[in-house]
Tab-separated table of C-alpha atoms in Angstrom:
chain	number	residue	atom	x	y	z
A	1063	MET	CA	-193.335	-65.082	-57.614
A	1064	LYS	CA	-195.940	-62.892	-55.891
A	1065	VAL	CA	-197.984	-65.179	-53.651
A	1066	ILE	CA	-199.520	-62.623	-51.267
A	1067	SER	CA	-202.639	-60.927	-52.608
A	1068	PRO	CA	-203.495	-57.356	-51.575
A	1069	LYS	CA	-206.310	-58.759	-49.446
A	1070	LEU	CA	-203.980	-61.138	-47.598
A	1071	HIS	CA	-201.463	-58.303	-47.252
A	1072	GLY	CA	-204.152	-56.266	-45.472
A	1073	ILE	CA	-204.825	-59.111	-43.057
A	1074	ILE	CA	-201.087	-59.446	-42.375
A	1075	ASP	CA	-200.881	-55.676	-41.813
A	1076	TYR	CA	-203.536	-55.779	-39.102
A	1077	PHE	CA	-201.912	-58.788	-37.407
A	1078	LEU	CA	-198.591	-56.911	-37.502
A	1079	ILE	CA	-200.245	-53.883	-35.883
A	1080	ILE	CA	-201.651	-56.048	-33.080
A	1081	PHE	CA	-198.259	-57.712	-32.634
A	1082	LEU	CA	-196.498	-54.335	-32.453
A	1083	PHE	CA	-198.982	-52.994	-29.884
A	1084	LEU	CA	-198.542	-56.095	-27.678
A	1085	SER	CA	-194.758	-56.430	-28.064
A	1086	PRO	CA	-193.526	-53.875	-25.476
A	1087	ILE	CA	-195.468	-55.679	-22.753
A	1088	ALA	CA	-194.895	-59.222	-24.021
A	1089	PHE	CA	-191.128	-58.735	-24.444
A	1090	ASN	CA	-190.705	-56.499	-21.380
A	1091	MET	CA	-189.047	-53.749	-23.412
A	1092	ILE	CA	-187.399	-50.757	-21.819
A	1093	THR	CA	-189.467	-47.576	-21.873
A	1094	GLU	CA	-187.641	-45.912	-24.772
A	1095	THR	CA	-187.761	-48.954	-27.047
A	1096	GLY	CA	-191.388	-49.621	-26.119
A	1097	ALA	CA	-192.310	-46.064	-27.068
A	1098	GLN	CA	-190.566	-46.512	-30.421
A	1099	VAL	CA	-192.479	-49.742	-31.086
A	1100	TYR	CA	-195.796	-48.094	-30.139
A	1101	THR	CA	-194.964	-45.250	-32.529
A	1102	LEU	CA	-194.192	-47.759	-35.265
A	1103	ALA	CA	-197.536	-49.484	-34.589
A	1104	VAL	CA	-199.414	-46.177	-34.884
A	1105	VAL	CA	-197.587	-45.341	-38.130
A	1106	GLN	CA	-198.431	-48.772	-39.549
A	1107	LEU	CA	-202.057	-48.409	-38.459
A	1108	ALA	CA	-202.325	-44.992	-40.133
A	1109	LEU	CA	-200.719	-46.358	-43.310
A	1110	THR	CA	-203.020	-49.380	-43.350
A	1111	VAL	CA	-206.301	-47.507	-42.878
A	1112	ALA	CA	-205.280	-44.895	-45.472
A	1113	THR	CA	-204.315	-47.382	-48.208
A	1114	ASN	CA	-206.491	-48.106	-51.245
A	1115	TYR	CA	-207.131	-51.833	-50.732
A	1116	SER	CA	-209.747	-54.100	-49.143
A	1117	PHE	CA	-208.800	-53.293	-45.565
A	1118	GLY	CA	-208.233	-49.583	-46.108
A	1119	ILE	CA	-210.806	-47.213	-44.693
A	1120	PHE	CA	-209.906	-43.878	-46.291
A	1121	ARG	CA	-208.191	-45.292	-49.419
A	1122	ALA	CA	-206.062	-42.220	-50.080
A	1123	ILE	CA	-202.653	-43.907	-50.512
A	1124	PRO	CA	-202.047	-46.041	-53.621
A	1125	LEU	CA	-201.173	-49.658	-52.867
A	1126	LYS	CA	-197.786	-49.399	-54.596
A	1127	LEU	CA	-196.830	-46.393	-52.440
A	1128	HIS	CA	-197.913	-48.417	-49.393
A	1129	GLY	CA	-195.454	-51.108	-50.460
A	1130	ILE	CA	-192.624	-48.605	-50.953
A	1131	ILE	CA	-193.231	-47.097	-47.508
A	1132	GLU	CA	-193.248	-50.555	-45.911
A	1133	LEU	CA	-190.062	-51.456	-47.761
A	1134	LEU	CA	-188.366	-48.340	-46.379
A	1135	LEU	CA	-189.669	-49.041	-42.870
A	1136	SER	CA	-188.452	-52.651	-42.962
A	1137	ALA	CA	-185.005	-51.622	-44.175
A	1138	GLY	CA	-184.903	-48.859	-41.554
A	1139	MET	CA	-185.681	-51.338	-38.796
A	1140	VAL	CA	-182.839	-53.662	-39.801
A	1141	VAL	CA	-180.382	-50.769	-40.187
A	1142	ALA	CA	-181.459	-49.312	-36.827
A	1143	SER	CA	-180.945	-52.652	-35.134
A	1144	PHE	CA	-177.263	-52.642	-36.088
A	1145	THR	CA	-176.592	-48.922	-35.566
A	1146	ILE	CA	-178.789	-47.138	-33.030
A	1147	LEU	CA	-179.703	-50.283	-31.079
A	1148	GLN	CA	-176.403	-52.125	-31.341
A	1149	TYR	CA	-175.965	-52.320	-27.561
A	1150	ASP	CA	-179.474	-53.479	-26.713
A	1151	GLU	CA	-179.538	-57.199	-27.519
A	1152	ARG	CA	-183.283	-57.712	-27.078
A	1153	SER	CA	-184.247	-54.690	-29.141
A	1154	ARG	CA	-181.762	-55.583	-31.846
A	1155	GLY	CA	-183.233	-59.066	-32.241
A	1156	PHE	CA	-186.777	-57.731	-32.207
A	1157	TYR	CA	-186.135	-55.005	-34.789
A	1158	THR	CA	-184.141	-57.362	-37.022
A	1159	GLY	CA	-186.808	-60.068	-36.891
A	1160	VAL	CA	-189.734	-57.748	-37.546
A	1161	GLY	CA	-187.796	-55.903	-40.268
A	1162	ILE	CA	-186.949	-59.135	-42.090
A	1163	PHE	CA	-190.538	-60.413	-41.749
A	1164	TRP	CA	-191.863	-57.111	-43.087
A	1165	PHE	CA	-189.410	-57.215	-46.012
A	1166	ILE	CA	-190.515	-60.756	-46.914
A	1167	VAL	CA	-194.184	-59.704	-46.887
A	1168	VAL	CA	-193.401	-56.725	-49.142
A	1169	ALA	CA	-191.261	-58.819	-51.489
A	1170	PHE	CA	-193.935	-61.484	-51.981
A	1171	THR	CA	-196.962	-59.203	-52.290
A	1172	SER	CA	-198.648	-58.668	-55.626
A	1173	TYR	CA	-199.415	-54.969	-55.813
A	1174	ASP	CA	-201.878	-55.465	-58.678
A	1175	LYS	CA	-205.191	-54.124	-57.311
A	1176	SER	CA	-207.213	-56.003	-59.908
A	1177	LYS	CA	-206.544	-59.213	-57.953
A	1178	ASP	CA	-208.151	-57.600	-54.920
A	1179	GLY	CA	-211.245	-56.342	-56.697
A	1180	ILE	CA	-210.658	-52.722	-55.636
A	1181	LYS	CA	-211.075	-49.951	-58.148
A	1182	ALA	CA	-209.186	-46.714	-57.903
A	1183	PRO	CA	-211.220	-43.840	-56.448
A	1184	ILE	CA	-212.748	-41.457	-58.960
A	1185	LEU	CA	-211.176	-38.026	-58.626
């Protein structure tokens, strides 16, 4: 059951970007982890503005590829939390929580652009 439209997915993406940019300060992260989270926020911002959906600006990346990239990022965050970050309890919880949230958003998003009213760019 796909209950998240591409338009709602775009809104969630921008809220996630804001959350990621505020997290290092809000959760008092160590410098290295904070830098990683800022990098993740910039990557997500670049992906969001380059995706072909309502909230994309450049619309160069197909929506389905956007979903695959987010799926890989969410899985990478959960794997990293139990491997690279296994000794940092706060970072592990943060990465696991955000990774699971991101996975749920990807899993419940309908990647059918016709529901969003966006047409593919003419090449």
